[in-house]
PDB file of C-alpha atoms in Angstrom:
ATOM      1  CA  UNK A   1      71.448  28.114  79.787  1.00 45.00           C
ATOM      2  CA  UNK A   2      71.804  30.502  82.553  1.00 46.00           C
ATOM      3  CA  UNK A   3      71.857  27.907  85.173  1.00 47.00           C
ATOM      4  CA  UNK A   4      75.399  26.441  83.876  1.00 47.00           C
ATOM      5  CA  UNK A   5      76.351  30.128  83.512  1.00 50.00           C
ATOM      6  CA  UNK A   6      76.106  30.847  87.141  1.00 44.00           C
ATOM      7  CA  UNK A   7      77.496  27.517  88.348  1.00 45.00           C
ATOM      8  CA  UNK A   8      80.892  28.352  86.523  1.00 46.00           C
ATOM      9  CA  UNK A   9      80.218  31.910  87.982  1.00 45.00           C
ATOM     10  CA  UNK A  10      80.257  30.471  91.191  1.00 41.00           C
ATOM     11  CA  UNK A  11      83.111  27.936  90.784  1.00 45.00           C
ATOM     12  CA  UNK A  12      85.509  30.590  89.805  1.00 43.00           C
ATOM     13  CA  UNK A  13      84.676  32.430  92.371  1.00 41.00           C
ATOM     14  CA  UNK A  14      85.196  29.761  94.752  1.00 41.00           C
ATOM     15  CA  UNK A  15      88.785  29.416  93.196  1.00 41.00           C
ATOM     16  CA  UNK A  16      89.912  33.168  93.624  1.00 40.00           C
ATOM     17  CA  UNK A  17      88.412  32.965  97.154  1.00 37.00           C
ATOM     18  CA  UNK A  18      90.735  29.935  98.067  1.00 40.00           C
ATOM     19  CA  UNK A  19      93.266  31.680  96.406  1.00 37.00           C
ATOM     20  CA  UNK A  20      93.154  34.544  98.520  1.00 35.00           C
ATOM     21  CA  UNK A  21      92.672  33.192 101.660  1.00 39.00           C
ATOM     22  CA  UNK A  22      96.090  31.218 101.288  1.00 88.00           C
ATOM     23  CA  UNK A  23      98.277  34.028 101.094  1.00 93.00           C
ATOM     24  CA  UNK A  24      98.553  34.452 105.165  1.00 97.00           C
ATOM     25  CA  UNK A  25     100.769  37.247 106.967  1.00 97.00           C
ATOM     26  CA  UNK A  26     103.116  35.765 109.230  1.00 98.00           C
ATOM     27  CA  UNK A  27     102.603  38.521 111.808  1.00 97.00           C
ATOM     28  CA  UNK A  28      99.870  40.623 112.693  1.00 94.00           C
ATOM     29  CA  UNK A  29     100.464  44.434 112.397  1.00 93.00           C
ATOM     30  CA  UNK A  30     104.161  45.343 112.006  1.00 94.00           C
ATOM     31  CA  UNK A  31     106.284  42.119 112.196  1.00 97.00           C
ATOM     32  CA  UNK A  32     109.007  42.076 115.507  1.00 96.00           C
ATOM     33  CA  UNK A  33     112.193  43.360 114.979  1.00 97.00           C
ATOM     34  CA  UNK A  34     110.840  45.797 112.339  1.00 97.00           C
ATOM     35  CA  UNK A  35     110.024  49.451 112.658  1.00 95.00           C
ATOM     36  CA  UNK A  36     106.966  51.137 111.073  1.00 94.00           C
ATOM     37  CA  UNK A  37     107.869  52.385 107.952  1.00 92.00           C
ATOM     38  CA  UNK A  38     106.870  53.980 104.473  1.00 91.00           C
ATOM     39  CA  UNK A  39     108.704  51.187 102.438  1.00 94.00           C
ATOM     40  CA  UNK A  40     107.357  49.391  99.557  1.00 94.00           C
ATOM     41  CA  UNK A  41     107.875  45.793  98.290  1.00 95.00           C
ATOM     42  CA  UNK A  42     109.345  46.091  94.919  1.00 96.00           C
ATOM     43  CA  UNK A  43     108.756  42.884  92.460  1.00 96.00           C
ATOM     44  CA  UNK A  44     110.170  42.894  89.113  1.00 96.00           C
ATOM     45  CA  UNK A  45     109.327  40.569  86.513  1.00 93.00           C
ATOM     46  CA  UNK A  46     112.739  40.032  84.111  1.00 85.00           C
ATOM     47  CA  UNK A  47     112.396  35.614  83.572  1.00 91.00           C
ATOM     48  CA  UNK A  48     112.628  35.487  87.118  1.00 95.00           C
ATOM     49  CA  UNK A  49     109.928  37.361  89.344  1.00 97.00           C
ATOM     50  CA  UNK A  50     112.469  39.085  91.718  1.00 97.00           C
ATOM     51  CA  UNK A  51     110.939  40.392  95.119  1.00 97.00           C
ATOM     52  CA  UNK A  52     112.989  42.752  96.760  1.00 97.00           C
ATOM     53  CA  UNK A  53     112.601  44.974 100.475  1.00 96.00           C
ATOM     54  CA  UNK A  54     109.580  42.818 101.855  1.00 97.00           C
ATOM     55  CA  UNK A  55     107.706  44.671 104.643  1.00 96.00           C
ATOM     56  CA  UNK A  56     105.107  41.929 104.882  1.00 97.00           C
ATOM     57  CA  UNK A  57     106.614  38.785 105.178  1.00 98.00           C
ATOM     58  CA  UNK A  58     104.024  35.932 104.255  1.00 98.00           C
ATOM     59  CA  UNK A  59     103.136  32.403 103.304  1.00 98.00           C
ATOM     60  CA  UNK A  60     101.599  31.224  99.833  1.00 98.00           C
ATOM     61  CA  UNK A  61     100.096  27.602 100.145  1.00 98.00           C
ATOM     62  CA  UNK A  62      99.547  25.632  97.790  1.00 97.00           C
ATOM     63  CA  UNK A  63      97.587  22.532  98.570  1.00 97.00           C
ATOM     64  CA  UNK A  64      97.151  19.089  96.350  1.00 96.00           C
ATOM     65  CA  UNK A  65      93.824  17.541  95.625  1.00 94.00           C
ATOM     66  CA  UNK A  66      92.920  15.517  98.499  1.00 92.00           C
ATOM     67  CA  UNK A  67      92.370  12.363  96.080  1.00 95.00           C
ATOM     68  CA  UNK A  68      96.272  12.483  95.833  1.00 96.00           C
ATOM     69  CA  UNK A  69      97.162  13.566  98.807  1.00 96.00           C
ATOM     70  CA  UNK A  70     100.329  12.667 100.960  1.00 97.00           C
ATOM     71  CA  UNK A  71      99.657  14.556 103.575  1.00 97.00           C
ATOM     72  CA  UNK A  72     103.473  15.386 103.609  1.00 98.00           C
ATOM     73  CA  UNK A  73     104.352  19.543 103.189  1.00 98.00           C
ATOM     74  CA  UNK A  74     107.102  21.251 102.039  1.00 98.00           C
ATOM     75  CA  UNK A  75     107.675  25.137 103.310  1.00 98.00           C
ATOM     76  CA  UNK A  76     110.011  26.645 100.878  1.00 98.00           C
ATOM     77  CA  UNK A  77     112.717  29.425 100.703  1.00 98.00           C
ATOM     78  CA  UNK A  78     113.565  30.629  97.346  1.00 98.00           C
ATOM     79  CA  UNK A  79     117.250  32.356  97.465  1.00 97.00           C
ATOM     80  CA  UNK A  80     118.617  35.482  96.510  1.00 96.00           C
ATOM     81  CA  UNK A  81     121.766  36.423  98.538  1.00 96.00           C
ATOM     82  CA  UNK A  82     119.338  37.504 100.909  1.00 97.00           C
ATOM     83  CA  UNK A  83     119.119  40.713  98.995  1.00 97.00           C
ATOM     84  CA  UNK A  84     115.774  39.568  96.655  1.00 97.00           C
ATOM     85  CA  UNK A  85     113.740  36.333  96.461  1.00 98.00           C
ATOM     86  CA  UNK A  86     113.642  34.540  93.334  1.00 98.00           C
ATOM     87  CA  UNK A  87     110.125  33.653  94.000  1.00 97.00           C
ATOM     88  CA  UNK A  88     109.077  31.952  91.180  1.00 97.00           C
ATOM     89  CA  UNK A  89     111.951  29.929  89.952  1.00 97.00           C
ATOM     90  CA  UNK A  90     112.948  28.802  93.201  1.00 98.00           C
ATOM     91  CA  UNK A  91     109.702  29.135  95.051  1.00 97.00           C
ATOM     92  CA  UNK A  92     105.580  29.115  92.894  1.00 96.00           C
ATOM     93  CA  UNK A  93     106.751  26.744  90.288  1.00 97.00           C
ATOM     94  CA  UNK A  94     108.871  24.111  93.149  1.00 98.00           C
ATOM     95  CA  UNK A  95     105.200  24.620  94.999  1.00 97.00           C
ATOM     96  CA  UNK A  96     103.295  23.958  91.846  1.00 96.00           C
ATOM     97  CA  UNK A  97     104.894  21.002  91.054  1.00 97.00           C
ATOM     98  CA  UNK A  98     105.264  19.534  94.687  1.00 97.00           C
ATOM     99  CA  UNK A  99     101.273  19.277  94.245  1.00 96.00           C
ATOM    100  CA  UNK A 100     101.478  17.578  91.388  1.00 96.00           C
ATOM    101  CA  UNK A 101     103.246  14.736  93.215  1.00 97.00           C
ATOM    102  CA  UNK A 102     100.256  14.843  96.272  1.00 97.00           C
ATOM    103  CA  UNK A 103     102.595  17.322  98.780  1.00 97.00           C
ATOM    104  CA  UNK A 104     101.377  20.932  99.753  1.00 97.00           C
ATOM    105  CA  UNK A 105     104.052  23.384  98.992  1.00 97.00           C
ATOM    106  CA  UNK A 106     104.041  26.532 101.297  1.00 98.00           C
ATOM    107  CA  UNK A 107     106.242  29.248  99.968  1.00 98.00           C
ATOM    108  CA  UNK A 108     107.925  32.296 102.208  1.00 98.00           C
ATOM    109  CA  UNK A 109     108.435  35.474 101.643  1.00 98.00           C
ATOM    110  CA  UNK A 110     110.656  35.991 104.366  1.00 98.00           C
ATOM    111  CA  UNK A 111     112.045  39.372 104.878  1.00 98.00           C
ATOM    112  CA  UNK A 112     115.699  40.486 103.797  1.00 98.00           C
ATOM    113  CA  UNK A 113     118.174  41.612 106.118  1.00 97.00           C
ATOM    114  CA  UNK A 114     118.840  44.627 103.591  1.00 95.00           C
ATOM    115  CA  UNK A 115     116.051  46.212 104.544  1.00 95.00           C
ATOM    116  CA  UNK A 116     116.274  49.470 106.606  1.00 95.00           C
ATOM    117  CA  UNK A 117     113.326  48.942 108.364  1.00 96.00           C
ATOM    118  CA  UNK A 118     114.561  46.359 110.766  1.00 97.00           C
ATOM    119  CA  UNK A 119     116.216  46.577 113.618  1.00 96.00           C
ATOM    120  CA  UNK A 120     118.403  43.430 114.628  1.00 96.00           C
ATOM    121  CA  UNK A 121     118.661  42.657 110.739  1.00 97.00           C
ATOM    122  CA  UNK A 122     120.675  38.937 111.226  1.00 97.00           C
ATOM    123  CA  UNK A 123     117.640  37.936 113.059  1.00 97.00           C
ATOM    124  CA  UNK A 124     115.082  38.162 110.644  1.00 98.00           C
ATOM    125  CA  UNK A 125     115.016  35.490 108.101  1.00 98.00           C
ATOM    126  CA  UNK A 126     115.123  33.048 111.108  1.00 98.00           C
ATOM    127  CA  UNK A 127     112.654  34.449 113.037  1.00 98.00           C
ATOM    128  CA  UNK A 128     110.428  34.367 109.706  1.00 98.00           C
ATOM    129  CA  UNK A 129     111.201  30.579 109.041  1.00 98.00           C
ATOM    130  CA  UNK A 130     110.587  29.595 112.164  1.00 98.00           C
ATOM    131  CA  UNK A 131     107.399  31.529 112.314  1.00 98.00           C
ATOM    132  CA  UNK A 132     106.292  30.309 108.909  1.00 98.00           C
ATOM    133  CA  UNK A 133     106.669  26.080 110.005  1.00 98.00           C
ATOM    134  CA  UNK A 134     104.722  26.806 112.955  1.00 98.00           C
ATOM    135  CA  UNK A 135     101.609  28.448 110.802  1.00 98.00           C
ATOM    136  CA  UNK A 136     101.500  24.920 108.947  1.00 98.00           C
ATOM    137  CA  UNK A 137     101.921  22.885 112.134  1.00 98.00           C
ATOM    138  CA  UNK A 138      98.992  25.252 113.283  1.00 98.00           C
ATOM    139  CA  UNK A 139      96.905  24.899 109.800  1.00 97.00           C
ATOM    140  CA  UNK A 140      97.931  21.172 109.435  1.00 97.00           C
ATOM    141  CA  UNK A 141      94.680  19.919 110.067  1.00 97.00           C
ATOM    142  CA  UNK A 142      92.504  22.359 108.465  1.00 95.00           C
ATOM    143  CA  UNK A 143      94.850  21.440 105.364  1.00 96.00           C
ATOM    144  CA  UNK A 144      95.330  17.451 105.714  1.00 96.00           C
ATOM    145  CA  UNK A 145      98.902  17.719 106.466  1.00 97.00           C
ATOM    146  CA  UNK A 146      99.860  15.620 108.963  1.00 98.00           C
ATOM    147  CA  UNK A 147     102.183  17.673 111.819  1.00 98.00           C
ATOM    148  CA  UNK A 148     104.803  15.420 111.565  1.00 97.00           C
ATOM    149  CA  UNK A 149     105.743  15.479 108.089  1.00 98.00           C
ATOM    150  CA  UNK A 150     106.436  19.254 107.663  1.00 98.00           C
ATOM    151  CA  UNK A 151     109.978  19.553 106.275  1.00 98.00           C
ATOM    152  CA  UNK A 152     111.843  22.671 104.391  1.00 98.00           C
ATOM    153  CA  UNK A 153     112.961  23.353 101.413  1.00 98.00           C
ATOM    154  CA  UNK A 154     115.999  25.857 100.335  1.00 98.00           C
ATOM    155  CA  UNK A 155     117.376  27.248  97.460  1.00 98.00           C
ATOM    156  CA  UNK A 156     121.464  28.873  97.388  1.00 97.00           C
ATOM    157  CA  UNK A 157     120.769  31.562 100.599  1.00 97.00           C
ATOM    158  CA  UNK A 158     117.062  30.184 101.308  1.00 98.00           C
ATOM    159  CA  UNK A 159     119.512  26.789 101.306  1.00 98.00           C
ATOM    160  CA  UNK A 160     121.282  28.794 104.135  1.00 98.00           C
ATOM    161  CA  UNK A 161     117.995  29.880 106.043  1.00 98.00           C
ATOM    162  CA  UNK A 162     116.757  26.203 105.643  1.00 98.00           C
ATOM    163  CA  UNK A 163     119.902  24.885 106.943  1.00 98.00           C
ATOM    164  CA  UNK A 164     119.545  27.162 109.451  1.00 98.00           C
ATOM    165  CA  UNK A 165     116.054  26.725 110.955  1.00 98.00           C
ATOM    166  CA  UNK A 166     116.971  23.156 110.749  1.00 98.00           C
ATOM    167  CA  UNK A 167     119.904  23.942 113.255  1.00 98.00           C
ATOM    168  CA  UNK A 168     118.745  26.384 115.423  1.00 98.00           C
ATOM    169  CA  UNK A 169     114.983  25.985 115.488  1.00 98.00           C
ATOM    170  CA  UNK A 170     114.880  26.450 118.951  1.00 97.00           C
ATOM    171  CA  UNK A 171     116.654  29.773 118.630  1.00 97.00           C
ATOM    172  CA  UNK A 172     114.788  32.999 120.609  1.00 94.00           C
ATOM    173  CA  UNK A 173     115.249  36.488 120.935  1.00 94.00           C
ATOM    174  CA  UNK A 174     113.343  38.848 123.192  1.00 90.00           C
ATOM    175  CA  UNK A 175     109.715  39.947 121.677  1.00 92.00           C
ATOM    176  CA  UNK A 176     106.854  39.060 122.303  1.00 91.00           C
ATOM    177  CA  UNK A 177     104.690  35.528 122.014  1.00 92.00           C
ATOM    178  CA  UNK A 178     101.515  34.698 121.290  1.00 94.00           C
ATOM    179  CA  UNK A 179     100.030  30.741 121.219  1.00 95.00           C
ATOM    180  CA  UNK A 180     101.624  29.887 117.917  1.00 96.00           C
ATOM    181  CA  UNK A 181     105.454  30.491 119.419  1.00 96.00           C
ATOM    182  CA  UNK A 182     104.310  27.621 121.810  1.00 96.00           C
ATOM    183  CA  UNK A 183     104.536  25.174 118.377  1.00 98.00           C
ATOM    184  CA  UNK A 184     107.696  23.543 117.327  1.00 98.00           C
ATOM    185  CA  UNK A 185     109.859  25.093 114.266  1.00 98.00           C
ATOM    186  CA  UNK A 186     111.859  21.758 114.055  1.00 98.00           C
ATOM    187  CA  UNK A 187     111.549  20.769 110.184  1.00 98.00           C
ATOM    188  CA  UNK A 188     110.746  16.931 110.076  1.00 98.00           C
ATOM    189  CA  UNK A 189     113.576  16.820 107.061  1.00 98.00           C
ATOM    190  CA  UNK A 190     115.328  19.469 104.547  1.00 98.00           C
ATOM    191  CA  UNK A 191     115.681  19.872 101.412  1.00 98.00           C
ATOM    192  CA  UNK A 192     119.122  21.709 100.036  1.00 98.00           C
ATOM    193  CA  UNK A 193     119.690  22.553  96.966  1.00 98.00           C
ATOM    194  CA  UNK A 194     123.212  24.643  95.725  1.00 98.00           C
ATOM    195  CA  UNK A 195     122.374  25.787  99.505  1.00 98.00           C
ATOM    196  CA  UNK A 196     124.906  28.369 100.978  1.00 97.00           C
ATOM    197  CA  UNK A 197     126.002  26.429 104.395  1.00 97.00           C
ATOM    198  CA  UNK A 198     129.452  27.731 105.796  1.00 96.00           C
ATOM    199  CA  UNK A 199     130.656  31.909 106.329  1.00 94.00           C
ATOM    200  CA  UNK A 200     133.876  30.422 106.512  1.00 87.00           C
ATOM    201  CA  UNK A 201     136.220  31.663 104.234  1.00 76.00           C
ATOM    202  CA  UNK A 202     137.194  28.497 102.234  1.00 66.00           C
ATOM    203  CA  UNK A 203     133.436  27.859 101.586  1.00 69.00           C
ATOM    204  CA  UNK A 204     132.062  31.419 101.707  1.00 73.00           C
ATOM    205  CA  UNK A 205     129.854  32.980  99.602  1.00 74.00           C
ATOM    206  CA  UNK A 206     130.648  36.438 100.482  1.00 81.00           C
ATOM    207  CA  UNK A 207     127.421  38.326  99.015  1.00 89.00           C
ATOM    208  CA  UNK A 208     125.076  36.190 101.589  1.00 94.00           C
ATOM    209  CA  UNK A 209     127.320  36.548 104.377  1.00 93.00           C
ATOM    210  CA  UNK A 210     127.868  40.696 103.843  1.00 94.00           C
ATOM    211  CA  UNK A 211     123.831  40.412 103.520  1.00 96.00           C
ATOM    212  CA  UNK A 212     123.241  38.600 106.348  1.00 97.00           C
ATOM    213  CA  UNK A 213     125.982  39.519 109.376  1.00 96.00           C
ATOM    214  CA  UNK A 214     127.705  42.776 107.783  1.00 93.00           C
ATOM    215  CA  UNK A 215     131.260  42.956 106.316  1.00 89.00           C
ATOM    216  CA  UNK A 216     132.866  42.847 109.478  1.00 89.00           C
ATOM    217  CA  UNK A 217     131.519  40.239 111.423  1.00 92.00           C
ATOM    218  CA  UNK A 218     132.855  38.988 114.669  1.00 94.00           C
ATOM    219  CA  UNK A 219     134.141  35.028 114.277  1.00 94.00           C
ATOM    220  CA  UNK A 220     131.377  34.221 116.834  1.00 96.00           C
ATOM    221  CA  UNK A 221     128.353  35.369 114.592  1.00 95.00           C
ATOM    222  CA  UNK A 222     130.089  33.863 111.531  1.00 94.00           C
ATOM    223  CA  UNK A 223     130.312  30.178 113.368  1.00 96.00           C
ATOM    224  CA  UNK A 224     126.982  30.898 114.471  1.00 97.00           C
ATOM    225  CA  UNK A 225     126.136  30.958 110.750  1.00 97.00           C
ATOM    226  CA  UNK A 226     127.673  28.409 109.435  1.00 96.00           C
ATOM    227  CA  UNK A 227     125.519  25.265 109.595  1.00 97.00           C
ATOM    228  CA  UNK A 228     128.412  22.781 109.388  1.00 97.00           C
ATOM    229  CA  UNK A 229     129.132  24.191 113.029  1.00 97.00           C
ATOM    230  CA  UNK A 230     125.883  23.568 114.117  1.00 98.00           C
ATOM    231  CA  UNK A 231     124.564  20.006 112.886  1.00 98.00           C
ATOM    232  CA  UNK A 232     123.726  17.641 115.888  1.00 98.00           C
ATOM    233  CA  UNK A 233     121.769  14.450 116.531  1.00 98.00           C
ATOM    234  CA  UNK A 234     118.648  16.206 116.217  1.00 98.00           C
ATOM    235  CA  UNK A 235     119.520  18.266 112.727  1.00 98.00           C
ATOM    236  CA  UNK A 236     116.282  16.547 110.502  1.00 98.00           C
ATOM    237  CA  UNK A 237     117.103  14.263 107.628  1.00 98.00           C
ATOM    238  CA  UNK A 238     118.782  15.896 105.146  1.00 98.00           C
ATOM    239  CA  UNK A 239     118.724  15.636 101.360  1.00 98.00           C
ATOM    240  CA  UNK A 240     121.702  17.670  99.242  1.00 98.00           C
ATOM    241  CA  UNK A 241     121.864  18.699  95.119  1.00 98.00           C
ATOM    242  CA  UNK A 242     124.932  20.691  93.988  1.00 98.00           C
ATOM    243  CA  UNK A 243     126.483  20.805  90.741  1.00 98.00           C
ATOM    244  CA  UNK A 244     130.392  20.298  90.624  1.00 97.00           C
ATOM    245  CA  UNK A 245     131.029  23.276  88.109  1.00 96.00           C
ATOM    246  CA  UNK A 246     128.806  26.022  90.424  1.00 96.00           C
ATOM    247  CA  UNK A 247     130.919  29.432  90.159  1.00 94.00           C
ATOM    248  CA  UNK A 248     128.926  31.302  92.636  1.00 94.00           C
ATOM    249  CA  UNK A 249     128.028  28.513  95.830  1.00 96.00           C
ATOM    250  CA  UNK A 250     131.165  25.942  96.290  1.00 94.00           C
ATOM    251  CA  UNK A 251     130.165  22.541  96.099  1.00 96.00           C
ATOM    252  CA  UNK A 252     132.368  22.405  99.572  1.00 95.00           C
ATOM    253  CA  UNK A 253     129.292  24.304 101.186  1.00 96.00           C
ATOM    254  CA  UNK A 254     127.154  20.907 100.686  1.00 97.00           C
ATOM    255  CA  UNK A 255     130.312  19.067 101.259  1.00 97.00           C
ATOM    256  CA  UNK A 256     130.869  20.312 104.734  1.00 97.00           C
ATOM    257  CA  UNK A 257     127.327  19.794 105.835  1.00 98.00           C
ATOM    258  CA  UNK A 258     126.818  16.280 104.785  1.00 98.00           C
ATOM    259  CA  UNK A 259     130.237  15.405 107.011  1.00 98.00           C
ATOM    260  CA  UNK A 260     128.768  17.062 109.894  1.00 98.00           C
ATOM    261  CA  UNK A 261     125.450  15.314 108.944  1.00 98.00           C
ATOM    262  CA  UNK A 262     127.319  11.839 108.749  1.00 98.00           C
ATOM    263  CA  UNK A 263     129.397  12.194 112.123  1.00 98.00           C
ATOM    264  CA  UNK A 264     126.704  12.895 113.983  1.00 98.00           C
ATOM    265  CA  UNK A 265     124.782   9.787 112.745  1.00 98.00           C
ATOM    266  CA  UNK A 266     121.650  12.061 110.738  1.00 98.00           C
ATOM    267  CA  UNK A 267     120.322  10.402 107.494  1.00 97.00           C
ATOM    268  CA  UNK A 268     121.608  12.083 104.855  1.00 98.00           C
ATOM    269  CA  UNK A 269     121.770  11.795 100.639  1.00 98.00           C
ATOM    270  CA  UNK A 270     124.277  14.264  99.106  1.00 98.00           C
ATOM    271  CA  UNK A 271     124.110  14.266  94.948  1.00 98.00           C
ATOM    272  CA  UNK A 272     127.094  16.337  93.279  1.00 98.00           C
ATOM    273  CA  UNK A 273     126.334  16.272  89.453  1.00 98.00           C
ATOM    274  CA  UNK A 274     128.977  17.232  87.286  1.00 97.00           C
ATOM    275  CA  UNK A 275     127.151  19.954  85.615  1.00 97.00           C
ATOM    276  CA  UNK A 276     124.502  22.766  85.637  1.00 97.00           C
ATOM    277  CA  UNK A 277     126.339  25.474  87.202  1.00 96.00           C
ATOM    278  CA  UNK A 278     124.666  27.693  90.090  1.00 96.00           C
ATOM    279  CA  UNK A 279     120.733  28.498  90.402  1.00 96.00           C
ATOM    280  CA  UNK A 280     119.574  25.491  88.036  1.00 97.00           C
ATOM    281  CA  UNK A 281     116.107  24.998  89.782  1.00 97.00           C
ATOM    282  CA  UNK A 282     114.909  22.191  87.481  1.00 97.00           C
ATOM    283  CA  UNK A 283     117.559  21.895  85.987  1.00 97.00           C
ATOM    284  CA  UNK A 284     115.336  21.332  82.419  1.00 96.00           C
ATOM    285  CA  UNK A 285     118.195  21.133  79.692  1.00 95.00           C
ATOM    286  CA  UNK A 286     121.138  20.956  81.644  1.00 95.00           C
ATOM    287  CA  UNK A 287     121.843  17.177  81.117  1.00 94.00           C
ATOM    288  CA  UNK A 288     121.517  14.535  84.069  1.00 96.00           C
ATOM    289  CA  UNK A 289     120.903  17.296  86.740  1.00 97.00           C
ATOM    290  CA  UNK A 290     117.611  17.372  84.912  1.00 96.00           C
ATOM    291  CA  UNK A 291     116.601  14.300  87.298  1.00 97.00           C
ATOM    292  CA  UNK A 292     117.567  15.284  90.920  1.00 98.00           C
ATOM    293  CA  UNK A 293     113.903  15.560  91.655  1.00 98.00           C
ATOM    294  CA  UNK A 294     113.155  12.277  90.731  1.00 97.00           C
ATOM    295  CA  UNK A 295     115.735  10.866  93.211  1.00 98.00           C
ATOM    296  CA  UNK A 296     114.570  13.604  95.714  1.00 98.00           C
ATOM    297  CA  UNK A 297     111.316  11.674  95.243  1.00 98.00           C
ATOM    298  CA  UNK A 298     112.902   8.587  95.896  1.00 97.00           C
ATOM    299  CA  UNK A 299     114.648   9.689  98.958  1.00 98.00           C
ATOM    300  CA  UNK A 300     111.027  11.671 100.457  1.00 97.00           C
ATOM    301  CA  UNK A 301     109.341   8.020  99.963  1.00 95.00           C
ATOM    302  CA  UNK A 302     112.181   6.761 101.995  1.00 95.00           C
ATOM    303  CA  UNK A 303     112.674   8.345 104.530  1.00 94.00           C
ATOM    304  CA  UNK A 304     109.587  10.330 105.365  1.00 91.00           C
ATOM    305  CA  UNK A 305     107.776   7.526 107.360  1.00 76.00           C
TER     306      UNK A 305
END
């Protein structure tokens, strides 16, 4: 009897130990653009686990069996306004279920320009997303994911932030490097869904932009933002979910960013459902949003060759 005992011992202890060791810091020691500070990480648990003033940005992995394996990865940015991460609804349980269908999900806690520890705050959630695609490229093998089939995944602002690492991947400011800065941030395709695109004011969704660039941005930093402006040949394939009665993220956000998609000649699906309203996630009992994943499915096994 005690022989079965200790096996199970051991398997669940092999469980918490993967478990562990796939929650990775995306810097070492205080992350750039940040000052060392006394600020804590607040997470509050009200339906939605709500993470608020990260310090220590990071990357939770979740990784498929390998009997089902794609060897396709998703890294994911759960929205917020860039003032918290809904990290569950929009980030664990996306991961959870991307696993379920063979993909790894990777999800980032990205720091929020909110916080008053940083100091070039518009910077930030960039300089995490890029940083956090380049840990997969460098895990990819030690995870069977194969380097070339690492796209993003964004939810309302983390729609924004994965719009705009998929514009402006090669975007640098002055810190320093290490070997993993030498790997591209270019997602391989995106994922958008009620994503916040354009700081223009027909479009706008003015508690992301005041978040992100201030109240009183210059026109130049609010173009910069706005991935409509941005799109080019090389912008990834794209895939877009919005629902036509959203109150707080214009369907004209998705709108604008599948034209500039289009006229530059980039793959694209855009899928405007008539209802569900704004932060849906599943969209479980909201009528025929309730499938967008399946045709998200569809559209992966397309066009991720």
């Amino acid at each position: 009897m005690k022989k079965p005992i200790l096996t199970l011992a051991l398997m669940l202890l092999s469980l918490l130990t993967f478990a562990q060791n796939h929650v990775i810091p995306l810097w070492e020691g205080t992350p750039p653009l940040q000052n060392p500070s006394d600020l804590k990480e607040e997470a509050t648990q009200q339906g939605i686990l709500r993470i608020a003033n990260v310090q220590t940005p990071s990357i939770e992995v979740y990784l498929p069996t390998k009997q089902i394996a794609t060897g396709e990865a998703v890294v994911i940015f759960p929205g917020g306004g860039y003032g918290i991460l809904a990290y569950d609804w929009e980030g664990t349980d996306f991961a959870k279920w991307l696993n379920a269908q063979g993909i790894a999900g990777i999800v980032v806690k990205y720091r929020l320009p909110i916080s008053k520890s940083l100091t070039d705050p518009k910077e930030v959630p960039l300089m995490d997303a890029q940083r956090a695609i380049r840990l997969v490229r460098q895990n990819a093998e030690a995870w069977s994911i194969n380097p070339s089939k690492i796209g993003v995944m964004g939810f309302s602002a983390g729609g924004h932030l994965a719009s705009t690492v998929s514009t402006q991947y090669t975007h640098e400011v002055n810190r320093s490097k290490d070997a993993i800065d030498a790997l591209s941030a270019r997602p391989d395709f995106s994922i958008l869904v009620y994503p916040v695109i354009s700081f223009r004011d027909a479009a706008v969704h003015s508690g992301s932009r005041k978040n992100l660039i201030g109240e009183n941005a210059s026109q130049e930093l609010m173009d910069r933002f706005s991935g409509e402006l941005n799109v080019n040949a090389e912008t990834p394939p794209t895939f877009l979910v919005h629902a036509q009665d959203d109150k707080g993220v214009p369907i004209e956000n998705s709108l604008l960013y599948y034209q500039a998609l289009h006229k530059n000649g980039v793959k694209a699906s855009l899928h405007i459902y008539p209802s569900g309203g704004h932060g849906f996630g599943f969209g479980l009992g909201k009528g025929a949003v309730e499938g967008w994943r399946d045709v998200l499915l569809a559209w992966m096994k397309e066009t991720i060759q």
